[in-house]
Amino acid sequence: MARREEKRNLETIPVGSLGIISLEGCKPLGEKVDQFLVKWRAERESEHKGSLAFSGYQRDSYLLNAKVPRFGSGEAKGIILESVRGTDLYLLVDVLNYSMTYSLCGHENHMSPDDHYQDLKRIIAAVGGKARRITVIMPFLYESRQHKRTSRESLDCALALQELVHMGVDNIITFDAHDPRVQNAIPLHGFETVQPAYQFIKGLLNHVSDLKIDSDHMMVISPDEGGMSRAIYIANVLGLDMGMFYKRRDYTQIVSGRNPIVAHEFLGTSVEGKDMIIIDDMISSGESVLEVAAALKARKANKIFVFATFGLFTNGLEKFDNAYKDGVIDRILTTNLIYQTPELLEREWYINCDMSKYIAYIIDTLNHDSSISDLLNPNERIQSIVSKYKKGKL
């Protein structure tokens, strides 16, 4: 992979000097991405290194110093502490990092997605139009769950995308958007939604031995109708069958902002004795995914693995501990694209899928204005890792 990426990128001149601003809530991920870029660019041999177009190409770090200090009232301002004139700027933001706090009239306030989004806008405002190009990498797309309107409702995700574009953002890169069609709000600007399918499969194969990856022994499950395309993709690249659940809801009442689920109904062939991969974009409280896992166990499924791009675990980890102890789930895989608690990382049932190298590939390629098509379609890499696993070479 590294060799292919190297060859591709050397043929083009960078758009501008590379700069990355990792907002406070996304610092650990930003540092890992930076380490990859520094390493690759130090090793990269190029005859053009001395030329003006490549000035500042090799540096000790591409992270730029920026901060968002708060006033006592809780108001804030964005400050960039070094020049960004002419840079190809990448802003990393994790809108779900609730561990960040600030002082509000003497009270400690945890940052909400709204606060993180506002801080992102403050940094874009501090750039003041001086950058050559601005790309926002927002792994969890802000307000992406509010992507369509039923009755009199706000369309928050579409408004946020339009607001970023009006502020001068050229490209928005997100991971596993709840509904990629929100990009219709900004049809003339770059919007990429990236699927971490390869990283999930790699995480599973590296941690679990004795899996039989064929349609007689394994099956992919979509926990609802909305996630069908994700499940279909994984099932197709692995050559497995697919099943799905749909949610029967009580539309006469609203609890916690949505209609409560009455039951999960299953559509698909027999799951008896097969290992299950349940794939979804996020685990919020986790009730849905655990109910689906229990329903599969009731149908005599074997091992159950859950892939979810974002592990929010909004109601804590106890339910998952119990499900693991009772044998309802075997492993849960989520990414480090959003904040993970230290407790989560210590759990026996948890597999962390590191996305920093992937993001570094995307930034490196875009900085050279090259195509990222092959990064967005990981089929080749998935086939290669599965065949290694089957030969016992992993």
Short mmCIF file of C-alpha atoms in Angstrom, two decimals, residues 23-249:
data_model
loop_
_atom_site.label_atom_id
_atom_site.label_comp_id
_atom_site.label_asym_id
_atom_site.label_seq_id
_atom_site.Cartn_x
_atom_site.Cartn_y
_atom_site.Cartn_z
CA LEU A 23 -8.95 21.02 17.32
CA GLU A 24 -8.63 20.35 21.05
CA GLY A 25 -11.04 17.40 21.10
CA CYS A 26 -9.21 15.64 18.26
CA LYS A 27 -5.58 16.05 19.46
CA PRO A 28 -4.58 12.35 19.95
CA LEU A 29 -5.85 11.38 16.48
CA GLY A 30 -4.17 14.44 14.91
CA GLU A 31 -0.81 13.55 16.46
CA LYS A 32 -0.94 9.98 15.10
CA VAL A 33 -1.86 11.24 11.60
CA ASP A 34 1.03 13.73 11.76
CA GLN A 35 3.55 11.00 12.69
CA PHE A 36 2.66 8.99 9.57
CA LEU A 37 2.97 12.03 7.30
CA VAL A 38 6.33 13.08 8.76
CA LYS A 39 7.69 9.53 8.36
CA TRP A 40 6.47 9.05 4.77
CA ARG A 41 7.69 12.43 3.57
CA ALA A 42 11.10 12.01 5.19
CA GLU A 43 11.52 8.67 3.36
CA ARG A 44 10.13 9.85 0.04
CA GLU A 45 12.80 10.36 -2.58
CA SER A 46 11.98 13.10 -5.06
CA GLU A 47 14.08 14.86 -7.64
CA HIS A 48 11.94 17.98 -7.12
CA LYS A 49 12.61 18.32 -3.38
CA GLY A 50 14.77 21.38 -3.86
CA SER A 51 12.23 23.16 -6.06
CA LEU A 52 10.07 26.06 -4.91
CA ALA A 53 6.83 24.09 -5.37
CA PHE A 54 8.03 21.59 -2.76
CA SER A 55 9.17 24.16 -0.17
CA GLY A 56 8.27 23.05 3.35
CA TYR A 57 7.51 19.54 2.02
CA GLN A 58 9.55 17.78 4.71
CA ARG A 59 9.04 19.05 8.24
CA ASP A 60 9.24 17.74 11.79
CA SER A 61 5.50 18.29 12.14
CA TYR A 62 2.62 19.51 9.99
CA LEU A 63 0.48 20.40 13.00
CA LEU A 64 -0.12 24.13 13.34
CA ASN A 65 -0.60 25.77 16.69
CA ALA A 66 -4.12 27.06 17.31
CA LYS A 67 -6.33 27.47 20.36
CA VAL A 68 -9.81 28.58 21.38
CA PRO A 69 -9.59 30.41 24.72
CA ARG A 70 -12.80 31.14 26.68
CA PHE A 71 -13.90 34.26 28.50
CA GLY A 72 -15.44 33.92 31.96
CA SER A 73 -18.89 34.21 30.40
CA GLY A 74 -18.29 31.05 28.38
CA GLU A 75 -17.82 32.98 25.12
CA ALA A 76 -14.71 32.26 23.09
CA LYS A 77 -12.46 33.23 20.20
CA GLY A 78 -10.30 31.24 17.77
CA ILE A 79 -6.59 32.09 17.53
CA ILE A 80 -4.05 30.63 15.10
CA LEU A 81 -0.54 31.16 16.45
CA GLU A 82 1.41 30.84 13.20
CA SER A 83 1.04 31.86 9.57
CA VAL A 84 -1.39 29.91 7.37
CA ARG A 85 -0.97 32.05 4.25
CA GLY A 86 -0.94 29.85 1.15
CA THR A 87 -1.24 26.57 3.08
CA ASP A 88 -3.33 23.59 2.09
CA LEU A 89 -5.12 23.41 5.42
CA TYR A 90 -6.79 20.36 7.00
CA LEU A 91 -8.94 20.87 10.09
CA LEU A 92 -9.66 17.82 12.27
CA VAL A 93 -12.61 18.02 14.63
CA ASP A 94 -14.35 15.46 16.87
CA VAL A 95 -17.77 16.92 17.67
CA LEU A 96 -18.55 14.05 20.08
CA ASN A 97 -15.70 14.55 22.55
CA TYR A 98 -17.72 15.21 25.70
CA SER A 99 -14.62 14.80 27.92
CA MET A 100 -13.54 18.37 27.07
CA THR A 101 -14.70 21.02 29.54
CA TYR A 102 -14.66 24.80 29.90
CA SER A 103 -15.60 27.24 32.65
CA LEU A 104 -18.98 28.94 32.37
CA CYS A 105 -19.56 31.57 35.06
CA GLY A 106 -17.62 29.42 37.54
CA HIS A 107 -19.30 26.14 36.55
CA GLU A 108 -17.51 23.35 34.74
CA ASN A 109 -19.34 22.77 31.47
CA HIS A 110 -18.84 19.70 29.25
CA MET A 111 -18.54 20.49 25.56
CA SER A 112 -21.49 19.46 23.42
CA PRO A 113 -21.38 18.86 19.66
CA ASP A 114 -22.66 22.45 19.28
CA ASP A 115 -19.63 23.77 21.18
CA HIS A 116 -17.17 21.79 19.05
CA TYR A 117 -18.87 22.89 15.84
CA GLN A 118 -18.76 26.52 16.99
CA ASP A 119 -15.03 26.17 17.77
CA LEU A 120 -14.44 24.80 14.26
CA LYS A 121 -16.11 27.91 12.81
CA ARG A 122 -13.96 30.12 15.06
CA ILE A 123 -10.77 28.55 13.68
CA ILE A 124 -12.03 28.91 10.08
CA ALA A 125 -12.81 32.57 10.86
CA ALA A 126 -9.29 33.03 12.29
CA VAL A 127 -7.83 31.73 8.98
CA GLY A 128 -9.44 34.79 7.47
CA GLY A 129 -9.31 33.56 3.87
CA LYS A 130 -5.49 33.37 3.89
CA ALA A 131 -5.22 29.61 3.27
CA ARG A 132 -4.92 28.23 -0.27
CA ARG A 133 -7.60 25.65 0.45
CA ILE A 134 -9.51 24.43 3.52
CA THR A 135 -10.58 20.82 4.01
CA VAL A 136 -12.57 19.88 7.10
CA ILE A 137 -12.16 16.30 8.31
CA MET A 138 -15.10 15.72 10.62
CA PRO A 139 -15.29 11.96 11.26
CA PHE A 140 -18.71 12.09 12.89
CA LEU A 141 -20.72 14.47 10.74
CA TYR A 142 -22.26 17.16 12.95
CA GLU A 143 -26.06 16.74 13.29
CA SER A 144 -26.00 13.88 10.76
CA ARG A 145 -28.85 12.13 12.54
CA GLN A 146 -31.06 15.11 11.72
CA HIS A 147 -30.73 14.56 7.98
CA LYS A 148 -34.35 14.64 6.82
CA ARG A 149 -37.50 16.47 7.71
CA THR A 150 -40.66 14.87 9.01
CA SER A 151 -43.29 17.52 9.82
CA ARG A 152 -42.05 20.88 11.17
CA GLU A 153 -38.39 20.16 11.92
CA SER A 154 -35.04 21.82 11.46
CA LEU A 155 -32.64 20.43 8.86
CA ASP A 156 -29.53 20.95 10.96
CA CYS A 157 -27.02 18.87 9.01
CA ALA A 158 -27.79 20.56 5.68
CA LEU A 159 -27.59 24.00 7.30
CA ALA A 160 -24.22 23.20 8.90
CA LEU A 161 -22.76 22.01 5.58
CA GLN A 162 -23.95 25.16 3.81
CA GLU A 163 -22.58 27.34 6.59
CA LEU A 164 -19.11 25.72 6.33
CA VAL A 165 -19.07 26.17 2.56
CA HIS A 166 -20.12 29.83 2.87
CA MET A 167 -17.19 30.33 5.27
CA GLY A 168 -14.74 29.15 2.60
CA VAL A 169 -14.41 25.40 3.21
CA ASP A 170 -13.64 23.60 -0.06
CA ASN A 171 -13.96 19.95 0.96
CA ILE A 172 -15.65 18.07 3.77
CA ILE A 173 -14.52 14.55 4.58
CA THR A 174 -16.58 12.47 6.96
CA PHE A 175 -16.82 8.81 7.87
CA ASP A 176 -19.90 6.68 7.40
CA ALA A 177 -22.39 9.55 7.24
CA HIS A 178 -25.78 8.54 8.66
CA ASP A 179 -27.27 9.42 5.28
CA PRO A 180 -24.78 10.46 2.54
CA ARG A 181 -27.60 12.23 0.66
CA VAL A 182 -27.15 15.27 2.89
CA GLN A 183 -24.43 16.24 0.39
CA ASN A 184 -27.29 17.43 -1.84
CA ALA A 185 -27.23 20.55 0.35
CA ILE A 186 -23.81 21.48 -1.14
CA PRO A 187 -23.85 19.98 -4.66
CA LEU A 188 -20.98 22.08 -6.03
CA HIS A 189 -18.48 21.32 -3.26
CA GLY A 190 -16.41 18.31 -2.24
CA PHE A 191 -18.09 15.90 0.17
CA GLU A 192 -16.68 12.42 0.78
CA THR A 193 -18.10 9.86 3.16
CA VAL A 194 -15.55 7.13 3.86
CA GLN A 195 -16.42 3.58 4.98
CA PRO A 196 -13.99 1.88 7.39
CA ALA A 197 -14.90 -1.61 6.09
CA TYR A 198 -11.27 -2.70 5.60
CA GLN A 199 -10.21 -1.62 9.10
CA PHE A 200 -13.09 -3.59 10.67
CA ILE A 201 -12.25 -6.77 8.78
CA LYS A 202 -8.54 -6.34 9.55
CA GLY A 203 -9.34 -5.78 13.27
CA LEU A 204 -11.51 -8.89 13.41
CA LEU A 205 -9.05 -11.15 11.57
CA ASN A 206 -6.10 -9.95 13.67
CA HIS A 207 -7.87 -10.66 16.97
CA VAL A 208 -10.04 -13.70 16.33
CA SER A 209 -8.69 -17.02 15.09
CA ASP A 210 -10.53 -20.03 13.61
CA LEU A 211 -13.11 -18.04 11.65
CA LYS A 212 -14.52 -19.73 8.58
CA ILE A 213 -15.25 -16.95 6.11
CA ASP A 214 -17.81 -18.51 3.78
CA SER A 215 -21.58 -18.43 3.40
CA ASP A 216 -22.02 -21.76 5.25
CA HIS A 217 -20.37 -20.49 8.42
CA MET A 218 -20.85 -16.72 8.50
CA MET A 219 -23.49 -14.10 7.80
CA VAL A 220 -23.75 -10.29 7.76
CA ILE A 221 -26.67 -8.63 9.55
CA SER A 222 -28.06 -5.12 9.15
CA PRO A 223 -29.82 -4.13 12.40
CA ASP A 224 -32.24 -1.86 10.50
CA GLU A 225 -33.37 -0.94 7.01
CA GLY A 226 -31.27 2.26 7.00
CA GLY A 227 -27.95 0.38 7.16
CA MET A 228 -28.67 -2.06 4.33
CA SER A 229 -26.05 -0.69 1.92
CA ARG A 230 -23.27 -1.13 4.52
CA ALA A 231 -24.24 -4.75 5.15
CA ILE A 232 -24.65 -5.50 1.43
CA TYR A 233 -21.12 -4.20 0.73
CA ILE A 234 -19.45 -6.29 3.48
CA ALA A 235 -21.51 -9.37 2.51
CA ASN A 236 -20.51 -8.99 -1.16
CA VAL A 237 -16.79 -8.47 -0.60
CA LEU A 238 -16.62 -11.41 1.83
CA GLY A 239 -18.94 -13.64 -0.25
CA LEU A 240 -21.48 -14.07 2.58
CA ASP A 241 -25.27 -14.08 2.87
CA MET A 242 -27.06 -11.13 4.41
CA GLY A 243 -30.00 -10.81 6.76
CA MET A 244 -31.71 -7.75 8.18
CA PHE A 245 -33.95 -6.62 10.98
CA TYR A 246 -36.55 -3.93 10.71
CA LYS A 247 -37.87 -1.99 13.66
CA ARG A 248 -41.54 -2.10 14.51
CA ARG A 249 -42.21 1.26 16.18
#
